[in-house]
PDB file of C-alpha atoms in Angstrom:
ATOM      1  CA  MET A 380     139.193 139.628 131.941  1.00  0.00           C
ATOM      2  CA  ASP A 381     142.799 140.723 131.754  1.00  0.00           C
ATOM      3  CA  ALA A 382     142.650 144.412 132.486  1.00  0.00           C
ATOM      4  CA  HIS A 383     146.475 145.163 131.633  1.00  0.00           C
ATOM      5  CA  LEU A 384     147.428 143.963 128.210  1.00  0.00           C
ATOM      6  CA  HIS A 385     150.283 145.157 126.002  1.00  0.00           C
ATOM      7  CA  LEU A 386     150.914 144.660 122.189  1.00  0.00           C
ATOM      8  CA  TRP A 387     152.812 146.142 119.856  1.00  0.00           C
ATOM      9  CA  ASP A 388     154.465 145.587 116.513  1.00  0.00           C
ATOM     10  CA  THR A 389     157.534 147.851 115.852  1.00  0.00           C
ATOM     11  CA  ASP A 390     157.209 147.715 112.027  1.00  0.00           C
ATOM     12  CA  VAL A 391     154.003 149.705 112.648  1.00  0.00           C
ATOM     13  CA  LEU A 392     154.617 152.397 115.158  1.00  0.00           C
ATOM     14  CA  THR A 393     157.637 153.810 117.080  1.00  0.00           C
ATOM     15  CA  TYR A 394     158.706 152.591 120.304  1.00  0.00           C
ATOM     16  CA  ASP A 395     162.012 154.344 121.913  1.00  0.00           C
ATOM     17  CA  TRP A 396     161.622 152.622 125.111  1.00  0.00           C
ATOM     18  CA  LEU A 397     161.951 149.358 123.746  1.00  0.00           C
ATOM     19  CA  ASP A 398     165.457 147.341 124.789  1.00  0.00           C
ATOM     20  CA  GLY A 399     166.676 143.955 125.747  1.00  0.00           C
ATOM     21  CA  PRO A 400     164.327 140.813 124.838  1.00  0.00           C
ATOM     22  CA  LEU A 401     161.420 143.139 124.764  1.00  0.00           C
ATOM     23  CA  LEU A 402     162.548 145.033 121.358  1.00  0.00           C
ATOM     24  CA  ARG A 403     160.409 142.711 118.961  1.00  0.00           C
ATOM     25  CA  SER A 404     156.886 142.359 117.919  1.00  0.00           C
ATOM     26  CA  PHE A 405     154.599 141.228 120.675  1.00  0.00           C
ATOM     27  CA  GLY A 406     151.202 140.756 118.593  1.00  0.00           C
ATOM     28  CA  PRO A 407     148.396 138.164 118.571  1.00  0.00           C
ATOM     29  CA  ASP A 408     151.081 135.081 117.331  1.00  0.00           C
ATOM     30  CA  GLU A 409     152.504 135.833 120.199  1.00  0.00           C
ATOM     31  CA  LEU A 410     149.803 136.170 122.661  1.00  0.00           C
ATOM     32  CA  ASP A 411     148.621 133.097 121.580  1.00  0.00           C
ATOM     33  CA  VAL A 412     151.815 131.303 122.084  1.00  0.00           C
ATOM     34  CA  ALA A 413     151.659 133.128 126.015  1.00  0.00           C
ATOM     35  CA  LEU A 414     148.431 131.439 126.139  1.00  0.00           C
ATOM     36  CA  GLN A 415     149.129 128.085 126.206  1.00  0.00           C
ATOM     37  CA  ASP A 416     150.348 127.753 129.635  1.00  0.00           C
ATOM     38  CA  ALA A 417     146.918 129.583 130.911  1.00  0.00           C
ATOM     39  CA  PRO A 418     143.389 127.700 131.952  1.00  0.00           C
ATOM     40  CA  ASP A 419     141.348 127.231 128.660  1.00  0.00           C
ATOM     41  CA  ASP A 420     138.905 129.498 129.605  1.00  0.00           C
ATOM     42  CA  ASP A 421     136.900 132.975 128.045  1.00  0.00           C
ATOM     43  CA  CYS A 422     139.506 135.657 128.659  1.00  0.00           C
ATOM     44  CA  GLY A 423     138.879 139.413 127.394  1.00  0.00           C
ATOM     45  CA  PHE A 424     141.630 141.946 127.409  1.00  0.00           C
ATOM     46  CA  VAL A 425     141.575 145.358 127.866  1.00  0.00           C
ATOM     47  CA  PHE A 426     144.507 146.808 125.848  1.00  0.00           C
ATOM     48  CA  VAL A 427     146.733 149.401 127.627  1.00  0.00           C
ATOM     49  CA  GLN A 428     148.568 151.823 125.585  1.00  0.00           C
ATOM     50  CA  ALA A 429     152.496 150.948 125.180  1.00  0.00           C
ATOM     51  CA  GLU A 430     153.904 154.290 124.907  1.00  0.00           C
ATOM     52  CA  CYS A 431     154.449 154.390 121.306  1.00  0.00           C
ATOM     53  CA  ALA A 432     155.581 158.203 120.135  1.00  0.00           C
ATOM     54  CA  PRO A 433     153.429 160.504 121.559  1.00  0.00           C
ATOM     55  CA  GLU A 434     151.980 161.606 117.673  1.00  0.00           C
ATOM     56  CA  GLN A 435     151.346 158.326 117.138  1.00  0.00           C
ATOM     57  CA  ALA A 436     148.344 157.520 119.960  1.00  0.00           C
ATOM     58  CA  VAL A 437     145.330 157.559 117.727  1.00  0.00           C
ATOM     59  CA  ALA A 438     147.372 155.385 115.377  1.00  0.00           C
ATOM     60  CA  GLU A 439     147.947 153.130 117.722  1.00  0.00           C
ATOM     61  CA  VAL A 440     144.315 152.835 118.834  1.00  0.00           C
ATOM     62  CA  ASP A 441     143.384 152.227 115.253  1.00  0.00           C
ATOM     63  CA  TRP A 442     145.909 149.364 115.091  1.00  0.00           C
ATOM     64  CA  VAL A 443     144.648 147.955 118.349  1.00  0.00           C
ATOM     65  CA  SER A 444     141.245 148.066 116.919  1.00  0.00           C
ATOM     66  CA  SER A 445     142.522 146.139 113.563  1.00  0.00           C
ATOM     67  CA  LEU A 446     143.232 143.185 115.825  1.00  0.00           C
ATOM     68  CA  ALA A 447     139.975 142.465 117.204  1.00  0.00           C
ATOM     69  CA  ASP A 448     139.192 139.800 115.161  1.00  0.00           C
ATOM     70  CA  ARG A 449     142.707 137.994 116.458  1.00  0.00           C
ATOM     71  CA  VAL A 450     142.492 139.179 120.236  1.00  0.00           C
ATOM     72  CA  PRO A 451     138.911 139.027 122.357  1.00  0.00           C
ATOM     73  CA  LEU A 452     139.227 142.811 123.007  1.00  0.00           C
ATOM     74  CA  ARG A 453     136.743 144.474 125.128  1.00  0.00           C
ATOM     75  CA  GLY A 454     138.588 147.788 125.985  1.00  0.00           C
ATOM     76  CA  ILE A 455     141.393 150.097 124.971  1.00  0.00           C
ATOM     77  CA  VAL A 456     143.583 152.821 127.288  1.00  0.00           C
ATOM     78  CA  ALA A 457     144.819 155.088 125.149  1.00  0.00           C
ATOM     79  CA  ARG A 458     147.606 157.639 125.015  1.00  0.00           C
ATOM     80  CA  ALA A 459     146.425 161.126 125.776  1.00  0.00           C
ATOM     81  CA  PRO A 460     148.655 163.882 126.150  1.00  0.00           C
ATOM     82  CA  LEU A 461     146.960 165.442 129.609  1.00  0.00           C
ATOM     83  CA  GLU A 462     150.078 168.080 130.279  1.00  0.00           C
ATOM     84  CA  ASP A 463     148.597 169.760 126.851  1.00  0.00           C
ATOM     85  CA  PRO A 464     144.339 170.597 127.535  1.00  0.00           C
ATOM     86  CA  ALA A 465     144.012 171.833 123.867  1.00  0.00           C
ATOM     87  CA  ALA A 466     145.457 168.531 122.416  1.00  0.00           C
ATOM     88  CA  THR A 467     144.096 166.536 124.739  1.00  0.00           C
ATOM     89  CA  ASP A 468     140.626 167.493 123.645  1.00  0.00           C
ATOM     90  CA  ARG A 469     141.967 167.009 119.954  1.00  0.00           C
ATOM     91  CA  HIS A 470     142.372 163.295 121.270  1.00  0.00           C
ATOM     92  CA  LEU A 471     139.070 163.001 123.089  1.00  0.00           C
ATOM     93  CA  ALA A 472     137.100 164.013 120.348  1.00  0.00           C
ATOM     94  CA  ALA A 473     139.323 161.082 118.120  1.00  0.00           C
ATOM     95  CA  PHE A 474     138.366 158.875 120.892  1.00  0.00           C
ATOM     96  CA  ALA A 475     134.393 159.765 120.819  1.00  0.00           C
ATOM     97  CA  GLU A 476     134.554 158.139 117.223  1.00  0.00           C
ATOM     98  CA  ARG A 477     136.669 154.530 118.188  1.00  0.00           C
ATOM     99  CA  PRO A 478     134.175 152.769 120.983  1.00  0.00           C
ATOM    100  CA  LEU A 479     136.588 150.583 121.831  1.00  0.00           C
ATOM    101  CA  VAL A 480     138.518 153.759 124.134  1.00  0.00           C
ATOM    102  CA  VAL A 481     137.260 153.086 127.792  1.00  0.00           C
ATOM    103  CA  GLY A 482     140.154 154.995 129.637  1.00  0.00           C
ATOM    104  CA  VAL A 483     143.587 157.229 128.898  1.00  0.00           C
ATOM    105  CA  ARG A 484     146.622 156.869 130.003  1.00  0.00           C
ATOM    106  CA  ARG A 485     149.754 159.684 130.562  1.00  0.00           C
ATOM    107  CA  LEU A 486     152.552 157.775 132.015  1.00  0.00           C
ATOM    108  CA  LEU A 487     153.553 159.762 135.453  1.00  0.00           C
ATOM    109  CA  GLN A 488     156.260 157.334 136.467  1.00  0.00           C
ATOM    110  CA  SER A 489     159.395 159.319 135.202  1.00  0.00           C
ATOM    111  CA  GLU A 490     157.858 162.913 135.436  1.00  0.00           C
ATOM    112  CA  PRO A 491     158.586 165.119 138.415  1.00  0.00           C
ATOM    113  CA  GLU A 492     156.860 165.543 141.338  1.00  0.00           C
ATOM    114  CA  GLY A 493     153.849 167.239 141.226  1.00  0.00           C
ATOM    115  CA  PHE A 494     153.470 166.674 137.274  1.00  0.00           C
ATOM    116  CA  CYS A 495     149.593 165.778 137.224  1.00  0.00           C
ATOM    117  CA  LEU A 496     148.864 168.459 139.931  1.00  0.00           C
ATOM    118  CA  ARG A 497     149.669 171.174 137.428  1.00  0.00           C
ATOM    119  CA  PRO A 498     146.547 173.524 136.072  1.00  0.00           C
ATOM    120  CA  GLY A 499     146.457 172.439 132.461  1.00  0.00           C
ATOM    121  CA  PHE A 500     147.032 168.451 133.386  1.00  0.00           C
ATOM    122  CA  LEU A 501     144.054 168.710 135.857  1.00  0.00           C
ATOM    123  CA  ARG A 502     142.237 170.640 133.448  1.00  0.00           C
ATOM    124  CA  SER A 503     142.628 167.880 130.983  1.00  0.00           C
ATOM    125  CA  ALA A 504     141.488 165.338 133.108  1.00  0.00           C
ATOM    126  CA  GLU A 505     138.472 167.036 133.907  1.00  0.00           C
ATOM    127  CA  GLY A 506     137.420 166.241 130.272  1.00  0.00           C
ATOM    128  CA  VAL A 507     138.361 162.750 130.621  1.00  0.00           C
ATOM    129  CA  ALA A 508     136.092 162.301 133.333  1.00  0.00           C
ATOM    130  CA  SER A 509     133.326 164.568 131.270  1.00  0.00           C
ATOM    131  CA  ALA A 510     134.145 162.287 128.644  1.00  0.00           C
ATOM    132  CA  GLY A 511     133.027 159.270 130.542  1.00  0.00           C
ATOM    133  CA  LEU A 512     136.469 157.771 130.399  1.00  0.00           C
ATOM    134  CA  SER A 513     139.143 156.719 133.263  1.00  0.00           C
ATOM    135  CA  PHE A 514     142.207 157.331 133.999  1.00  0.00           C
ATOM    136  CA  ASP A 515     145.061 155.092 134.561  1.00  0.00           C
ATOM    137  CA  ALA A 516     147.760 156.209 136.900  1.00  0.00           C
ATOM    138  CA  CYS A 517     151.088 154.708 136.337  1.00  0.00           C
ATOM    139  CA  VAL A 518     153.460 155.782 138.903  1.00  0.00           C
ATOM    140  CA  ARG A 519     156.308 154.517 140.994  1.00  0.00           C
ATOM    141  CA  TRP A 520     155.568 154.090 144.977  1.00  0.00           C
ATOM    142  CA  THR A 521     157.139 157.489 146.138  1.00  0.00           C
ATOM    143  CA  GLN A 522     154.563 159.068 143.429  1.00  0.00           C
ATOM    144  CA  LEU A 523     151.479 157.698 145.298  1.00  0.00           C
ATOM    145  CA  PRO A 524     151.207 160.889 147.489  1.00  0.00           C
ATOM    146  CA  ASP A 525     150.221 162.849 144.129  1.00  0.00           C
ATOM    147  CA  VAL A 526     148.045 160.366 142.957  1.00  0.00           C
ATOM    148  CA  VAL A 527     146.043 161.045 146.451  1.00  0.00           C
ATOM    149  CA  ALA A 528     146.164 164.529 145.903  1.00  0.00           C
ATOM    150  CA  PHE A 529     145.108 164.233 142.098  1.00  0.00           C
ATOM    151  CA  ALA A 530     141.750 161.991 143.001  1.00  0.00           C
ATOM    152  CA  ASP A 531     140.945 164.491 145.982  1.00  0.00           C
ATOM    153  CA  ALA A 532     140.847 166.887 143.383  1.00  0.00           C
ATOM    154  CA  LEU A 533     138.800 165.099 140.739  1.00  0.00           C
ATOM    155  CA  PRO A 534     136.176 163.124 142.849  1.00  0.00           C
ATOM    156  CA  ASP A 535     134.336 162.464 139.836  1.00  0.00           C
ATOM    157  CA  LEU A 536     137.128 160.834 137.856  1.00  0.00           C
ATOM    158  CA  ALA A 537     137.367 157.235 137.873  1.00  0.00           C
ATOM    159  CA  ILE A 538     141.106 156.824 138.435  1.00  0.00           C
ATOM    160  CA  VAL A 539     142.777 152.930 138.155  1.00  0.00           C
ATOM    161  CA  LEU A 540     146.114 152.889 140.092  1.00  0.00           C
ATOM    162  CA  ASP A 541     148.619 150.153 137.800  1.00  0.00           C
ATOM    163  CA  HIS A 542     150.604 148.071 139.077  1.00  0.00           C
ATOM    164  CA  LEU A 543     149.802 148.411 142.907  1.00  0.00           C
ATOM    165  CA  GLY A 544     151.901 151.784 142.453  1.00  0.00           C
ATOM    166  CA  LYS A 545     154.933 149.768 141.632  1.00  0.00           C
ATOM    167  CA  PRO A 546     156.373 148.841 144.750  1.00  0.00           C
ATOM    168  CA  GLU A 547     160.339 147.499 145.168  1.00  0.00           C
ATOM    169  CA  LEU A 548     159.963 144.125 145.501  1.00  0.00           C
ATOM    170  CA  GLY A 549     163.496 143.349 146.604  1.00  0.00           C
ATOM    171  CA  SER A 550     164.916 139.396 146.153  1.00  0.00           C
ATOM    172  CA  PRO A 551     163.268 136.517 146.795  1.00  0.00           C
ATOM    173  CA  GLN A 552     165.079 135.723 149.833  1.00  0.00           C
ATOM    174  CA  ALA A 553     164.380 139.101 151.434  1.00  0.00           C
ATOM    175  CA  ALA A 554     162.221 139.070 154.578  1.00  0.00           C
ATOM    176  CA  ASP A 555     158.777 140.385 154.386  1.00  0.00           C
ATOM    177  CA  PRO A 556     159.323 143.938 152.886  1.00  0.00           C
ATOM    178  CA  ALA A 557     155.483 145.096 152.800  1.00  0.00           C
ATOM    179  CA  ASP A 558     153.986 146.037 155.527  1.00  0.00           C
ATOM    180  CA  GLY A 559     155.096 149.219 157.624  1.00  0.00           C
ATOM    181  CA  THR A 560     156.946 150.649 154.411  1.00  0.00           C
ATOM    182  CA  PRO A 561     155.955 153.983 153.020  1.00  0.00           C
ATOM    183  CA  TRP A 562     154.606 152.375 149.896  1.00  0.00           C
ATOM    184  CA  ALA A 563     151.897 150.286 152.258  1.00  0.00           C
ATOM    185  CA  GLU A 564     150.975 153.422 154.234  1.00  0.00           C
ATOM    186  CA  SER A 565     150.517 155.677 150.882  1.00  0.00           C
ATOM    187  CA  LEU A 566     148.814 152.666 149.266  1.00  0.00           C
ATOM    188  CA  ARG A 567     146.101 152.714 152.192  1.00  0.00           C
ATOM    189  CA  ASP A 568     145.989 156.294 152.323  1.00  0.00           C
ATOM    190  CA  LEU A 569     145.283 156.371 148.035  1.00  0.00           C
ATOM    191  CA  ALA A 570     142.352 153.466 149.119  1.00  0.00           C
ATOM    192  CA  ARG A 571     140.562 155.937 151.460  1.00  0.00           C
ATOM    193  CA  ARG A 572     139.531 157.973 148.194  1.00  0.00           C
ATOM    194  CA  PRO A 573     136.420 155.483 146.733  1.00  0.00           C
ATOM    195  CA  ASN A 574     136.946 157.262 143.216  1.00  0.00           C
ATOM    196  CA  VAL A 575     140.121 154.696 142.923  1.00  0.00           C
ATOM    197  CA  THR A 576     140.797 151.055 142.033  1.00  0.00           C
ATOM    198  CA  CYS A 577     143.819 149.038 142.154  1.00  0.00           C
ATOM    199  CA  LYS A 578     145.125 146.662 139.487  1.00  0.00           C
ATOM    200  CA  VAL A 579     146.891 143.511 140.652  1.00  0.00           C
ATOM    201  CA  SER A 580     149.410 143.224 138.034  1.00  0.00           C
ATOM    202  CA  GLY A 581     152.717 144.442 137.326  1.00  0.00           C
ATOM    203  CA  LEU A 582     154.732 142.931 140.266  1.00  0.00           C
ATOM    204  CA  PRO A 583     157.239 140.592 138.319  1.00  0.00           C
ATOM    205  CA  ALA A 584     158.807 143.461 136.281  1.00  0.00           C
ATOM    206  CA  GLU A 585     159.640 145.109 140.256  1.00  0.00           C
ATOM    207  CA  SER A 586     161.098 141.656 141.701  1.00  0.00           C
ATOM    208  CA  ALA A 587     165.294 142.185 141.275  1.00  0.00           C
ATOM    209  CA  GLY A 588     165.539 138.761 139.713  1.00  0.00           C
ATOM    210  CA  GLU A 589     163.842 135.933 139.602  1.00  0.00           C
ATOM    211  CA  TRP A 590     160.152 136.155 141.711  1.00  0.00           C
ATOM    212  CA  THR A 591     158.381 133.685 143.998  1.00  0.00           C
ATOM    213  CA  ASP A 592     154.845 133.331 145.156  1.00  0.00           C
ATOM    214  CA  ALA A 593     155.347 133.707 148.572  1.00  0.00           C
ATOM    215  CA  GLN A 594     157.553 136.857 147.710  1.00  0.00           C
ATOM    216  CA  VAL A 595     154.746 138.943 146.020  1.00  0.00           C
ATOM    217  CA  ARG A 596     151.881 137.621 148.296  1.00  0.00           C
ATOM    218  CA  PRO A 597     152.582 139.934 151.345  1.00  0.00           C
ATOM    219  CA  PHE A 598     151.869 142.868 148.625  1.00  0.00           C
ATOM    220  CA  LEU A 599     148.799 141.350 147.362  1.00  0.00           C
ATOM    221  CA  ASP A 600     147.551 141.314 151.006  1.00  0.00           C
ATOM    222  CA  ILE A 601     147.975 144.754 151.600  1.00  0.00           C
ATOM    223  CA  ALA A 602     146.332 145.929 148.465  1.00  0.00           C
ATOM    224  CA  LEU A 603     143.401 143.762 149.275  1.00  0.00           C
ATOM    225  CA  ASP A 604     142.907 145.136 152.916  1.00  0.00           C
ATOM    226  CA  ALA A 605     143.316 148.523 151.630  1.00  0.00           C
ATOM    227  CA  PHE A 606     140.840 148.161 148.397  1.00  0.00           C
ATOM    228  CA  GLY A 607     139.165 144.883 149.224  1.00  0.00           C
ATOM    229  CA  PRO A 608     138.006 142.680 146.826  1.00  0.00           C
ATOM    230  CA  ASP A 609     135.515 144.758 144.864  1.00  0.00           C
ATOM    231  CA  ARG A 610     138.285 147.323 144.238  1.00  0.00           C
ATOM    232  CA  LEU A 611     140.937 144.983 142.603  1.00  0.00           C
ATOM    233  CA  LEU A 612     141.342 144.410 139.249  1.00  0.00           C
ATOM    234  CA  PHE A 613     143.736 141.449 137.802  1.00  0.00           C
ATOM    235  CA  GLY A 614     145.869 142.454 134.703  1.00  0.00           C
ATOM    236  CA  SER A 615     148.867 140.426 133.303  1.00  0.00           C
ATOM    237  CA  ASP A 616     151.100 143.145 132.187  1.00  0.00           C
ATOM    238  CA  TRP A 617     151.906 140.804 129.371  1.00  0.00           C
ATOM    239  CA  PRO A 618     154.512 141.033 128.230  1.00  0.00           C
ATOM    240  CA  VAL A 619     156.532 143.230 130.261  1.00  0.00           C
ATOM    241  CA  SER A 620     155.375 141.210 133.153  1.00  0.00           C
ATOM    242  CA  GLY A 621     155.537 137.155 132.333  1.00  0.00           C
ATOM    243  CA  PRO A 622     155.014 134.440 131.672  1.00  0.00           C
ATOM    244  CA  PHE A 623     151.096 135.021 131.463  1.00  0.00           C
ATOM    245  CA  GLY A 624     149.938 131.560 132.781  1.00  0.00           C
ATOM    246  CA  ARG A 625     152.152 131.833 135.831  1.00  0.00           C
ATOM    247  CA  TRP A 626     151.292 135.202 136.735  1.00  0.00           C
ATOM    248  CA  LEU A 627     147.183 134.384 136.390  1.00  0.00           C
ATOM    249  CA  ASP A 628     147.939 130.912 138.845  1.00  0.00           C
ATOM    250  CA  THR A 629     149.709 132.922 141.226  1.00  0.00           C
ATOM    251  CA  VAL A 630     146.763 135.572 141.648  1.00  0.00           C
ATOM    252  CA  THR A 631     144.183 133.016 141.498  1.00  0.00           C
ATOM    253  CA  SER A 632     145.711 130.788 143.851  1.00  0.00           C
ATOM    254  CA  TRP A 633     146.146 133.635 146.553  1.00  0.00           C
ATOM    255  CA  LEU A 634     142.738 134.976 145.772  1.00  0.00           C
ATOM    256  CA  ASP A 635     141.664 131.119 146.763  1.00  0.00           C
ATOM    257  CA  ASP A 636     143.287 131.477 149.799  1.00  0.00           C
ATOM    258  CA  ARG A 637     142.296 134.765 150.861  1.00  0.00           C
ATOM    259  CA  VAL A 638     138.721 135.520 149.529  1.00  0.00           C
ATOM    260  CA  GLY A 639     135.228 133.422 148.519  1.00  0.00           C
ATOM    261  CA  THR A 640     133.746 132.693 145.069  1.00  0.00           C
ATOM    262  CA  ARG A 641     132.020 136.249 144.883  1.00  0.00           C
ATOM    263  CA  GLY A 642     135.345 138.095 145.227  1.00  0.00           C
ATOM    264  CA  HIS A 643     137.383 135.398 143.370  1.00  0.00           C
ATOM    265  CA  HIS A 644     134.856 136.483 140.404  1.00  0.00           C
ATOM    266  CA  ALA A 645     135.180 140.322 141.292  1.00  0.00           C
ATOM    267  CA  VAL A 646     138.925 140.652 140.777  1.00  0.00           C
ATOM    268  CA  LEU A 647     139.285 138.481 137.682  1.00  0.00           C
ATOM    269  CA  ARG A 648     136.235 140.047 136.074  1.00  0.00           C
ATOM    270  CA  GLU A 649     133.712 142.260 137.326  1.00  0.00           C
ATOM    271  CA  ASN A 650     135.552 144.692 138.670  1.00  0.00           C
ATOM    272  CA  ALA A 651     137.220 145.698 135.378  1.00  0.00           C
ATOM    273  CA  GLU A 652     133.505 145.491 133.401  1.00  0.00           C
ATOM    274  CA  ARG A 653     132.187 147.819 135.926  1.00  0.00           C
ATOM    275  CA  VAL A 654     135.370 150.128 136.118  1.00  0.00           C
ATOM    276  CA  TYR A 655     136.052 150.552 132.211  1.00  0.00           C
ATOM    277  CA  ARG A 656     132.404 150.188 131.705  1.00  0.00           C
ATOM    278  CA  LEU A 657     132.799 147.625 129.224  1.00  0.00           C
ATOM    279  CA  ARG A 658     130.459 146.273 126.610  1.00  0.00           C
ATOM    280  CA  SER A 659     129.018 142.929 127.100  1.00  0.00           C
ATOM    281  CA  ALA A 660     131.143 140.344 125.034  1.00  0.00           C
ATOM    282  CA  GLY A 661     130.161 140.189 121.391  1.00  0.00           C
ATOM    283  CA  GLN A 662     128.889 143.991 121.462  1.00  0.00           C
ATOM    284  CA  GLY A 663     132.248 145.176 119.796  1.00  0.00           C
ATOM    285  CA  ALA A 664     132.813 148.567 117.641  1.00  0.00           C
TER     286      ALA A 664
END
């Protein structure tokens, strides 16, 4: 179960942030190619909003849902404007009519300190919890204390931390930079909140250049120590982090060394199904 897949089509929706090699469409055809170097296995996907123009958030859900005959989608994490409670209510009403929506995300990584702790944002997040949806928190590691306070303020909201909080990996030649850092301490603090889980995803995009298994393993070890195997979810972050097969192999081999069979299945499938309340395969919209 890949709990963090992106897809986009620049001919359908507007993505102002795209540049470089990502400035093209990544849809079912491109995903098929990416999966050629992955094990031949029964894989499901949770699509996570790809930051199209804010006014296109519901249209993005409809476009992605239309791909369900080409991509084995199990759920959608949609964009919602949580800074605006009235607009959030309208989005939640629209999402209630779209059964593939299992969670929402409002990117926080570029927002100022305390953005997610403002009264309006907290009020919107309460609505997300009441709707039975989860919230994906995509932040940089310096914002982890805000996520701690956010989780404390909303104990009934299921919060999924994306990409281990985006730690700075540095270069592959650097000494072990993970343990004892402010990121590690903040991640452990966040893990003490039972309503928070963490995605094993996105680290390749945080590396300064090429990355290696040895480079990322210390960060995965700290996440495992903090959250345990029952609160970690595998995500590819494709195509932002790629190639797909290489990251899957890295996580799988790390799990083989660190956890037993039950923990292996939990991280790679079962935790995502539980956290996102996914329907059984074949029970689409």
